[in-house]
Amino acid sequence: MRKLTEPRPASGVPQTPGQALPHESAHKHVSGAATYIDDSPALPDTVYIATGQSTEAHARIRRLDLEQVRVAPGVVDVIVQSDIPGKTDVGPVYGGDPLLVGDETEYVGQPLFAVAATSQEAALRAVELAVVEYEALPAQLTVEESMAADSYVLPEHRLLMGDPEAALGCAPHRTEGELYVRGQEHFYLEGQIAEAHATEDGGVHVVTSTQHPSEVQKLVAEVLDVPFHRVVAEVRRMGGGFGGKETQGAPLACLAAIFARRLRRTARYRMPRRDDMVQTGKRHDFLNRWRVGFDSDGRIQAADMVLAGKCGFSPDLSEGIVDRAMFHADNAYFLDNAAIVGLRCKTHTVSNTAFRGFGGPQGMMAIEAIVEDIARCLGKDPLDVRKTNLYRPGRNETPYGQQVSQLILEDLIETLEKTSGYRERRREITAFNREHHTLKKGLALTPVKFGISFTAKHLNQAGALLQIYTDGSLMINHGGTEMGQGLYTKIQQIVARAFGVSASRVQVTSTRTDKVPNTSPTAASSGSDLNGMAALDACERVKAALAAFVAEHFSVSEHSVRFEEERVHWGGEQHLPFESLIQLAYLNRVPLFATGHYRTPKIHYDRETAKGQPFLYFAHGAAVSEVTIDTETGEYRVNRVDILHDVGESLNPAIDIGQIEGGFVQGMGWLTTEELLWDDKGRVLSNSPANYKIPTAFDVPERFNVALYHCPNSEETVYRSKAVGEPPLMLAISVWSALRDACASLTDYRFSPRLDTPATPERVYWALQECRTFNRKHRPSPEVVTS
């Protein structure tokens, strides 16, 4: 595994973007000093919350008897929907998400009522005492059932480019297929949690584990029926988020706030892991279907694709998620005749939600399967078909009308192809597979092109508040949230670089809605892009005031003022230590604080025409994965991974490489071991670590090489950097492709079997059986068996 060995700069040396500094809380994390919500001491009168859950996927509630719940030991209060003082719906975009159920339940685990008790154990025991009678209603539990019933949470959307039907009819070759891509549990280390304190003015202060403090503020205010300014939402850090805390944390905050106000006591709601896995949304399952036409070189001439997302019982964020799946159904490839339809399927399961990639990974899976099927049909290496179809000059318009302006993937792939020894290893693996009967190896190089911006235009903005104190220390507050990804560290470095001082001078404080209002979620890989630019704007405002003061005070030009090496320079050799200049400015009544704001330029999208520029730019990358499978059992091992990833001018190479490694392993888990399962009654079966398998250290490839592709962003982002949160997850598609490649070796690479995800050993085994069936039908050459 690649490790950075660059020494940490000595104290007092300016530490700027581009340096591999440790995470600002790294020592706190490993020492246990980092404080999470459940670590904070509880006040003596704190109450703890639990909810009573539906046991039916779809039913009317005929009777809800809570008498035994109310008199259970430790119970302080019990509420139902009619006890909510304000709005009862906490849907983030569209309605349909009741905080507590009224008359009808739509998934197993949906909250019916809530209990506050003197301990969490008492609350959990009490909710089991409820008597509930149901009238069962028909339930749709699968994507196929939803499509058959024509039942969707939102209307379909369609992208169209060229004339795909005509092009399909003229294409020399055609193929069609489908792939079922299962979802993924977020499995953040810190579960969902919120704590609320009533304030003297009738409001609440909510400390919450959320990626979207402003949405928590809004929804809490609405359920309490108070103005937004009566609610403060605060986040210092989360123990992981991955999208699962963008909308899913708000109901906990709302219930905690209701009890805090009703009882005038602190209320804490921490979901046990099993409840968390049942009651919160996951990555969407997708059923992808396609018809494709192509020529003898493997160039795609027409594509007709349907992407059907399993949304659950309500819209949640499914409009944007399915949109992004459609926007990434091309991945890195030019489709000049394409129809892409996105369906948002209603099922009586928990509403699925944001997860790292936000639909993009599921959309990419379809086109990567298509490219490999084309390669097998033509007897080509899949890499050559991929390279044939890459975006390039004159072939750089996406199906939604955006031009891909920074065309770096061809060079990036060529570079990785050489540094990973792809061609030599391909020859060696082909020879190995001919000589070995039981063990087979697979190799795949897959690219990623991922659009960066929220697809909801109004979310592409951020604010920051900068304060400089008279000792020369700086404090920055911004709208982004820290979930371990290093956003606070990057903001710290951005501010330090702006003033030419060490990062140790800069303190990034908890995200609070009373410091920076109306913030966007920390999502869509936009945390550094948006908040970094807002922080930089605040810095430039203060620097402009300081430069004007220096120019007037010392009778020099403003243009001669420079902030470098812990000092402020002007004129020729004149300078002062940074803190001395700050003290002088204070004595002369120069404002030493400023707000900053940033809004992403150029982006727009017209849903009526399905054309526009939804993304400011694209982040790119590629990965080569090598696997070995046992053809008798389907078991496999990932032997080696080589990654070359585009982060523009890296703000912090250590953090960026950590994000690439972590994103890749999380993506590998999604595609190989993490299997979400429901029974035929709509109950989640994968509801604990015992039956849901995330990757462990033993699953990390023994050889794991990560390098950064050095090319500044062509767009004016913060110091020409690029987002790094989500794109690396999709590099793990190379592992799935390598497994498919290993299976295809049984047919002498003439056929790729269907391999739905996650590609568990069982699914790999059945894919191998499909290959053997192909061999029997097509009389392949006998396998060579070694002694």
PDB file of C-alpha atoms in Angstrom, residues 60 120 153 180 185 197 229 235 280 282-283 308 322 388 409 436 464 558 612 659 727:
ATOM      1  CA  ARG A  60     -53.802   0.342   7.822  1.00  0.00           C
ATOM      2  CA  GLN A 120     -32.226   4.005  26.622  1.00  0.00           C
ATOM      3  CA  VAL A 153     -42.661   7.953  -6.482  1.00  0.00           C
ATOM      4  CA  TYR A 180     -29.285  -5.952 -11.220  1.00  0.00           C
ATOM      5  CA  GLU A 185     -25.768  -0.022   3.854  1.00  0.00           C
ATOM      6  CA  HIS A 197     -31.761  21.273  24.678  1.00  0.00           C
ATOM      7  CA  HIS A 229     -34.126  31.578  14.130  1.00  0.00           C
ATOM      8  CA  VAL A 235     -22.168  19.704  14.165  1.00  0.00           C
ATOM      9  CA  THR A 280     -32.768   4.404   7.602  1.00  0.00           C
ATOM     10  CA  LYS A 282     -29.572   2.839   1.844  1.00  0.00           C
ATOM     11  CA  ARG A 283     -27.988   3.097  -1.588  1.00  0.00           C
ATOM     12  CA  ALA A 308     -34.871   1.727 -12.731  1.00  0.00           C
ATOM     13  CA  VAL A 322     -31.798   8.754 -10.583  1.00  0.00           C
ATOM     14  CA  THR A 388     -12.113   3.330 -28.812  1.00  0.00           C
ATOM     15  CA  LEU A 409      -8.670  10.402 -19.797  1.00  0.00           C
ATOM     16  CA  HIS A 436      -4.607 -23.961 -15.065  1.00  0.00           C
ATOM     17  CA  ALA A 464     -18.018  31.384   5.611  1.00  0.00           C
ATOM     18  CA  GLU A 558      -1.684  48.489  -2.187  1.00  0.00           C
ATOM     19  CA  GLY A 612     -27.681  21.853 -20.093  1.00  0.00           C
ATOM     20  CA  GLN A 659      -9.918   9.301   0.286  1.00  0.00           C
ATOM     21  CA  PRO A 727     -15.176   9.557  -7.749  1.00  0.00           C
TER      22      PRO A 727
END
